[in-house]
Short mmCIF file of C-alpha atoms in Angstrom, two decimals:
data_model
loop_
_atom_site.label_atom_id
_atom_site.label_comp_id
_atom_site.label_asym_id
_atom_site.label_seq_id
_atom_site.Cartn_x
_atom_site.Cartn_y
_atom_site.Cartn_z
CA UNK N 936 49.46 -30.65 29.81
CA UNK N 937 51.69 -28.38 30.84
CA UNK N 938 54.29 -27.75 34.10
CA UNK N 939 54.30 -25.17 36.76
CA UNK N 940 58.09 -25.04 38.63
CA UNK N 941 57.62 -24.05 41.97
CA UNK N 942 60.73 -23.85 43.34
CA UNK N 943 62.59 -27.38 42.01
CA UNK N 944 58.29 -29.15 42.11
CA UNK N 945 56.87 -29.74 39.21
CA UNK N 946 53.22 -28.71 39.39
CA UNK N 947 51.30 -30.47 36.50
CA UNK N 948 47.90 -28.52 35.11
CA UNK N 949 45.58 -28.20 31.80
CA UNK N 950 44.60 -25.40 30.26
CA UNK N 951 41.09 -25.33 27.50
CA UNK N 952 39.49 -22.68 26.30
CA UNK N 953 39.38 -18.19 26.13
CA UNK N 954 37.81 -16.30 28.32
CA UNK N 955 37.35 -15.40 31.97
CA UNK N 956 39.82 -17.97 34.11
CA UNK N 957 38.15 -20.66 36.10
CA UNK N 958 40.68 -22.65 38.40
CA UNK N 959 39.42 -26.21 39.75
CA UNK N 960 40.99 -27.83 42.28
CA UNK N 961 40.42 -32.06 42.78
CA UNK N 962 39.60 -33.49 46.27
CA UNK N 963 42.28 -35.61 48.50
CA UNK N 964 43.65 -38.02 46.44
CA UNK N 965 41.68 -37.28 43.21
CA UNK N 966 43.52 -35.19 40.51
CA UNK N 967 42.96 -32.84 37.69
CA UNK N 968 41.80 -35.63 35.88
CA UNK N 969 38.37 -35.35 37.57
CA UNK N 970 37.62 -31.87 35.72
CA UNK N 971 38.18 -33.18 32.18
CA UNK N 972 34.65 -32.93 30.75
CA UNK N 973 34.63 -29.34 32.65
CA UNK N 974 37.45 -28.56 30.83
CA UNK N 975 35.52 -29.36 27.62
CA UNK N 976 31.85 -28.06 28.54
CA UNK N 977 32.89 -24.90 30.29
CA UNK N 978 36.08 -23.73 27.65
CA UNK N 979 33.94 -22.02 25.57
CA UNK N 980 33.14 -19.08 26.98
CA UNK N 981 35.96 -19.54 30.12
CA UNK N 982 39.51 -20.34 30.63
CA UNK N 983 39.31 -23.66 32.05
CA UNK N 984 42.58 -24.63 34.43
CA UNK N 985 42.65 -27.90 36.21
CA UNK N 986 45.66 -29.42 37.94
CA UNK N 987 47.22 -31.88 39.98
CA UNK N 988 48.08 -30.97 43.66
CA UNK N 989 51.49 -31.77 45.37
CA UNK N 990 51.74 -35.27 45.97
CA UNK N 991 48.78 -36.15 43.32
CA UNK N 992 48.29 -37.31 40.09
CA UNK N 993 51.47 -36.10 37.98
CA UNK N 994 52.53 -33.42 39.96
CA UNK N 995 55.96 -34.09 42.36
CA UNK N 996 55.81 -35.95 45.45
CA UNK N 997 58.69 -34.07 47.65
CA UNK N 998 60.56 -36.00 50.38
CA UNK N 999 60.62 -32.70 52.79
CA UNK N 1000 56.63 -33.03 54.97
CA UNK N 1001 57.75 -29.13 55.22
CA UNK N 1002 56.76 -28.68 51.19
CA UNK N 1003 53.29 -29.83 51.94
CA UNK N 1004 50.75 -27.25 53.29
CA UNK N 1005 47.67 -25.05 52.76
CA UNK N 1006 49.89 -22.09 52.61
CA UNK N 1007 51.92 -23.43 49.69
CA UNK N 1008 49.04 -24.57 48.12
CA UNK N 1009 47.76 -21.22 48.02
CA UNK N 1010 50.78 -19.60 46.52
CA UNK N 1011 50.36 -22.95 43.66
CA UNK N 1012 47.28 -21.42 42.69
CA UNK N 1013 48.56 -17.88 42.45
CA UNK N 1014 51.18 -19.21 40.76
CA UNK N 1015 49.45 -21.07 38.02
CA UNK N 1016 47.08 -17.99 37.89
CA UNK N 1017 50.17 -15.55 36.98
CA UNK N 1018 51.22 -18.51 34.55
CA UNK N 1019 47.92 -17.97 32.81
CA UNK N 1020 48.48 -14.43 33.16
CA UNK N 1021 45.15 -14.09 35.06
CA UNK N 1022 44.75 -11.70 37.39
CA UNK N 1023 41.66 -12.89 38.86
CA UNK N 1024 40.16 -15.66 38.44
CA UNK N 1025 37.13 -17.73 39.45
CA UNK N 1026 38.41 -20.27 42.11
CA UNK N 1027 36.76 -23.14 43.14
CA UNK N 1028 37.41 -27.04 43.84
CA UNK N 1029 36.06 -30.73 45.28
CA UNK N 1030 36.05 -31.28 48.95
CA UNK N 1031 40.13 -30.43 50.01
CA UNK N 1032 39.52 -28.62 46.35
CA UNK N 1033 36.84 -26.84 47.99
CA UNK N 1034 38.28 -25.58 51.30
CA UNK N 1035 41.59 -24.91 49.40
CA UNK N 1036 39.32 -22.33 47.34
CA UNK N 1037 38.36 -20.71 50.38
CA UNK N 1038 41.95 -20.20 51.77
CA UNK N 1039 42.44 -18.91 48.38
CA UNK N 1040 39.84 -16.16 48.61
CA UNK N 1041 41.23 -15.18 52.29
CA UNK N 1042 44.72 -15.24 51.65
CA UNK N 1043 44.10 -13.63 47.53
CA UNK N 1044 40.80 -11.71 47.74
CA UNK N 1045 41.76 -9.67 45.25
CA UNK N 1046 42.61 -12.37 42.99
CA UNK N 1047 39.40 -13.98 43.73
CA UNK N 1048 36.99 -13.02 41.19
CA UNK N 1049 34.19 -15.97 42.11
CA UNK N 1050 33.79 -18.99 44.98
CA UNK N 1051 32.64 -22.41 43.58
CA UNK N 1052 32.58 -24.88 46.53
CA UNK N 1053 31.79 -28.45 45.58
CA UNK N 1054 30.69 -30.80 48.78
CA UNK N 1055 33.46 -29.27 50.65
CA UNK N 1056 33.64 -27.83 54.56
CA UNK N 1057 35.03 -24.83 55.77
CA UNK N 1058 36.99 -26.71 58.45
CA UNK N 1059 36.28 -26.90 62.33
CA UNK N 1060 35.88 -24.19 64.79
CA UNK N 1061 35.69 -26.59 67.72
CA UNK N 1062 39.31 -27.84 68.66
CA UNK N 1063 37.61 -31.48 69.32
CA UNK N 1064 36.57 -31.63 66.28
CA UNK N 1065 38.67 -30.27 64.13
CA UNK N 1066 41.40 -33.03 65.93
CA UNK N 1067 39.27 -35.53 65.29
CA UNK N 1068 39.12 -35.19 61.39
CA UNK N 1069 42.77 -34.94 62.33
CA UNK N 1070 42.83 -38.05 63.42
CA UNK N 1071 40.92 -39.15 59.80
CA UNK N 1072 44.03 -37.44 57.69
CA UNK N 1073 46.56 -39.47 59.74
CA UNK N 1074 44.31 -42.61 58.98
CA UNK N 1075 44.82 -41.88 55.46
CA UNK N 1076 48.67 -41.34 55.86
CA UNK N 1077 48.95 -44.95 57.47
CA UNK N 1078 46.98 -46.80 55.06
CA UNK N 1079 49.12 -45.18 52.23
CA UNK N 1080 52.31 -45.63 54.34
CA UNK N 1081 51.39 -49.40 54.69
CA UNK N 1082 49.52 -50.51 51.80
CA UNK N 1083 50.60 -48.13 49.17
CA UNK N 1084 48.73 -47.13 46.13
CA UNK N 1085 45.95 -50.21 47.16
CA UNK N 1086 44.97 -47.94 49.88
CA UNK N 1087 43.93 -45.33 47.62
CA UNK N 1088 39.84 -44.76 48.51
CA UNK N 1089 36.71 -45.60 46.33
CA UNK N 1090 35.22 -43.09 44.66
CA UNK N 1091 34.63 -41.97 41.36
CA UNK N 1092 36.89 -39.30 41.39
CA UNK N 1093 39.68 -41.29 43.21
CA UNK N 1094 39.12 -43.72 40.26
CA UNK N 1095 40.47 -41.19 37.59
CA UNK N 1096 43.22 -40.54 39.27
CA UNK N 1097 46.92 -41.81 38.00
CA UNK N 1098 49.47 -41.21 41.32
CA UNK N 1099 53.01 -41.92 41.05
CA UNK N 1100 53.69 -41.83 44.76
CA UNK N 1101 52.12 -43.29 47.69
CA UNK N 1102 54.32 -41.37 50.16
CA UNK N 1103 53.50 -38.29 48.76
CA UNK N 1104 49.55 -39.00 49.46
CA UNK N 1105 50.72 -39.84 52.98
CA UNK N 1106 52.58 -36.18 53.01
CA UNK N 1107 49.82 -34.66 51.66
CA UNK N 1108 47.39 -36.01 54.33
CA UNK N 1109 49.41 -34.93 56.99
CA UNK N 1110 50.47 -31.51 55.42
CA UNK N 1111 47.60 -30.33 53.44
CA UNK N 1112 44.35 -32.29 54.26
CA UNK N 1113 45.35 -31.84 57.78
CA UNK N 1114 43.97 -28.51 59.63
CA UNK N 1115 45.38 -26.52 62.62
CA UNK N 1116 43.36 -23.31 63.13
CA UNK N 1117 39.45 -22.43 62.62
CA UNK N 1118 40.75 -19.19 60.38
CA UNK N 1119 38.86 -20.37 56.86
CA UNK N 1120 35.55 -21.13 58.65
CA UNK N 1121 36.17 -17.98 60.79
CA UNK N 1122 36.66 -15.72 57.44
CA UNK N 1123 33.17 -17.23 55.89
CA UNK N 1124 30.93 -13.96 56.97
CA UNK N 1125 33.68 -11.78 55.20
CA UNK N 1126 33.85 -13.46 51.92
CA UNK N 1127 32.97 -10.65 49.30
CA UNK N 1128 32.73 -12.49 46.10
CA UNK N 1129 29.75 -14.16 44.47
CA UNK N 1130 29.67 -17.95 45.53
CA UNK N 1131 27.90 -21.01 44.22
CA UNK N 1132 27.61 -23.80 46.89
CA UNK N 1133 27.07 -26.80 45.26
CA UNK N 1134 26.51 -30.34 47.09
CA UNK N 1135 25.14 -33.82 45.64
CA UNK N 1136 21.83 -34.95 47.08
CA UNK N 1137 23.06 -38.54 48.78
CA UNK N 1138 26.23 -36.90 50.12
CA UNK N 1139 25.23 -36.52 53.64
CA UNK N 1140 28.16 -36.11 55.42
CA UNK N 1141 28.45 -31.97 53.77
CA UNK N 1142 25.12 -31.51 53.98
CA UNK N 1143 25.45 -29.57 57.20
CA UNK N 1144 28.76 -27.60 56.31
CA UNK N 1145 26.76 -27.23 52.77
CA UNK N 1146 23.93 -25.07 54.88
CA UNK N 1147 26.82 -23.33 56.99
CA UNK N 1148 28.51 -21.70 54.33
CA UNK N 1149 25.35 -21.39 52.34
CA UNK N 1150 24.46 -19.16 55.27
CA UNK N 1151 27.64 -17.68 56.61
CA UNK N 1152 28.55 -16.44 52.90
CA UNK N 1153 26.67 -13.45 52.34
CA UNK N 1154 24.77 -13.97 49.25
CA UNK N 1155 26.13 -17.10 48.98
CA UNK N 1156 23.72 -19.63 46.26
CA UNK N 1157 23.04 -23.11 47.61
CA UNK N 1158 22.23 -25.75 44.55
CA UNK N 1159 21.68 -29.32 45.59
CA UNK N 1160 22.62 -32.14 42.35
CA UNK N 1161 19.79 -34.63 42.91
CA UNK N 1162 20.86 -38.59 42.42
CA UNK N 1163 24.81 -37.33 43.01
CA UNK N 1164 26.95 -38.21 45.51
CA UNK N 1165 30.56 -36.71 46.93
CA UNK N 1166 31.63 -36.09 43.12
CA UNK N 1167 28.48 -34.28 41.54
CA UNK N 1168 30.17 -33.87 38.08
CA UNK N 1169 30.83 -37.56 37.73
CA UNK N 1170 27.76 -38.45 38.96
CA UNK N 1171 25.61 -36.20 37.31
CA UNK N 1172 27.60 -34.11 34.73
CA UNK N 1173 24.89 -32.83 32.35
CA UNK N 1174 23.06 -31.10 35.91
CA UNK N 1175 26.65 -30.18 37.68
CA UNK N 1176 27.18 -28.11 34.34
CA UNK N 1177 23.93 -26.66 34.08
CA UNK N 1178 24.28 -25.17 37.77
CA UNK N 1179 27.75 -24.00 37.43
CA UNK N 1180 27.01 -22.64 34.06
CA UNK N 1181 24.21 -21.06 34.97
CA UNK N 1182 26.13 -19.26 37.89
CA UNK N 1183 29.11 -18.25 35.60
CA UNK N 1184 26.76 -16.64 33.49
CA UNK N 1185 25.35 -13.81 36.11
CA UNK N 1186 29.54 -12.79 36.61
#
C-alpha cells in the first residue's frame, strides 16, 4: 500500500503487476479493497492500481466539504497516474467508480487510453431527476451524520470496506456522489476510446443507463454478468475477469 499527498490528503492506493496501467475506482462507500482479486488476476499482463477515494477506506477524511468533489477527484486520478508514471492509462470503476471514469475521460482524454464502466450511470440530463438522486446522496449524508459507521449500506462491496470516518462518507455524499450539471452524460457521443460496459444480470436499477451508454458511446461493448448483482466481480469473479480480460486483450 502506498500514499498519494495531495496537497496535506493522504490518498491511499495499491499497485500489482507490469504492463499497460489499469486504474479502478470503488463505488460510494466501497474502497480499493473491492479490486483485490483484480489486482491479482489482471497484474500479469497490466499494471493494476486500485485505491481508496477521499473520505473512504484509508484515504483522509478532510473537515473542509470544499475538498470533496468530482473535479478533485479527477485530478486524484491524474495524480496517482503521474505517480505510476503512466501516461495513459485504462480508467474504469464501480458505480460512483464508474461515472468518475467518465469525468476522467472528458476532463483527461488524452490520458484516457480505455473506458471500463461497471453498473454505473452517466448522471441525469433532466434537472428533476438528477435532484432527485440528489436528494438520495443527502439521504446517505444523514444516515452517516446520525448513525455513523452502522449506516454504512449492504452490499458486498460495502462489506470489504474498512472506513475510518463517518463524516467523511457524509462529505463525500454531498461533494462527490452528488451531481450538479448533465456535462458527463452530455459528453457520452464524444467519447473516443474503446469502452467495455459491463452490468450484472439482477442489477436492474443500471440496466437502462447500461443500454444508454452502450448506445451513446460509439463503439461502445455491452457485456451482461449473468447471476451478478451491483458488484459483478464479487459476485461472479471468474466471468467479470473473463469479460474484462477479454476486452483488455483487443487494446
Amino acid at each position: 500500500m502506498a500514499v498519494l499527498d495531495r496537497d496535506g490528503v493522504q490518498i491511499h492506493y495499491e499497485v500489482r503487476g507490469d504492463g499497460p496501467v489499469v486504474l479502478l475506482s470503488h463505488g460510494y462507500a466501497a474502497s480499493g479493497r473491492m479490486w483485490e482479486r483484480q489486482l491479482e488476476t489482471l497484474s500479469d499482463r497490466y499494471r493494476v492500481v486500485s485505491w481508496d477515494l477521499r473520505g473512504h477506506g484509508r484515504s483522509d477524511s478532510p473537515e473542509d466539504p470544499a475538498l470533496y468533489s468530482e473535479a478533485l477527484c479527477v485530478d486524484d486520478m491524474a495524480a496517482l497516474l503521474d505517480a505510476c508514471g503512466a501516461e495513459t492509462a485504462v480508467v474504469g470503476g464501480l458505480s460512483l467508480g464508474g461515472y468518475l471514469s467518465l469525468a476522467f475521460q472528458q476532463a483527461r482524454p488524452e490520458r484516457t487510453r480505455a473506458l471500463l464502466l461497471f453498473d454505473t450511470g452517466p448522471g441525469y440530463r433532466s434537472d428533476e431527476a438528477r435532484a432527485g438522486w440528489n436528494r438520495f446522496a443527502e439521504r446517505q449524508a444523514e444516515k452517516f451524520e446520525t448513525r455513523g459507521l452502522e449506516a454504512l449500506p449492504k452490499g458486498r462491496e460495502t462489506a470489504l470496506a474498512e472506513h475510518r470516518s463517518a463524516r467523511g462518507l457524509a462529505l463525500a455524499a454531498r461533494g462527490m456522489l452528488a451531481q450538479v450539471d448533465a456535462h458527463v452524460i452530455d459528453g457520452l457521443p464524444a467519447v473516443d476510446v474503446p469502452t467495455l460496459v459491463l452490468v450484472g444480470g439482477n442489477d436492474e436499477p443500471y440496466f437502462a443507463a447500461t443500454d444508454y451508454m452502450a448506445k451513446k458511446i460509439p463503439g461502445a461493448r455491452k457485456v451482461v454478468i449473468e447471476d451478478a448483482g451491483h458488484a459483478a466481480n464479487l459476485d461472479q469473479p471468474e466471468r467479470f475477469d473473463a469479460a474484462v480480460r477479454a476486452f483488455l486483450d483487443t487494446l
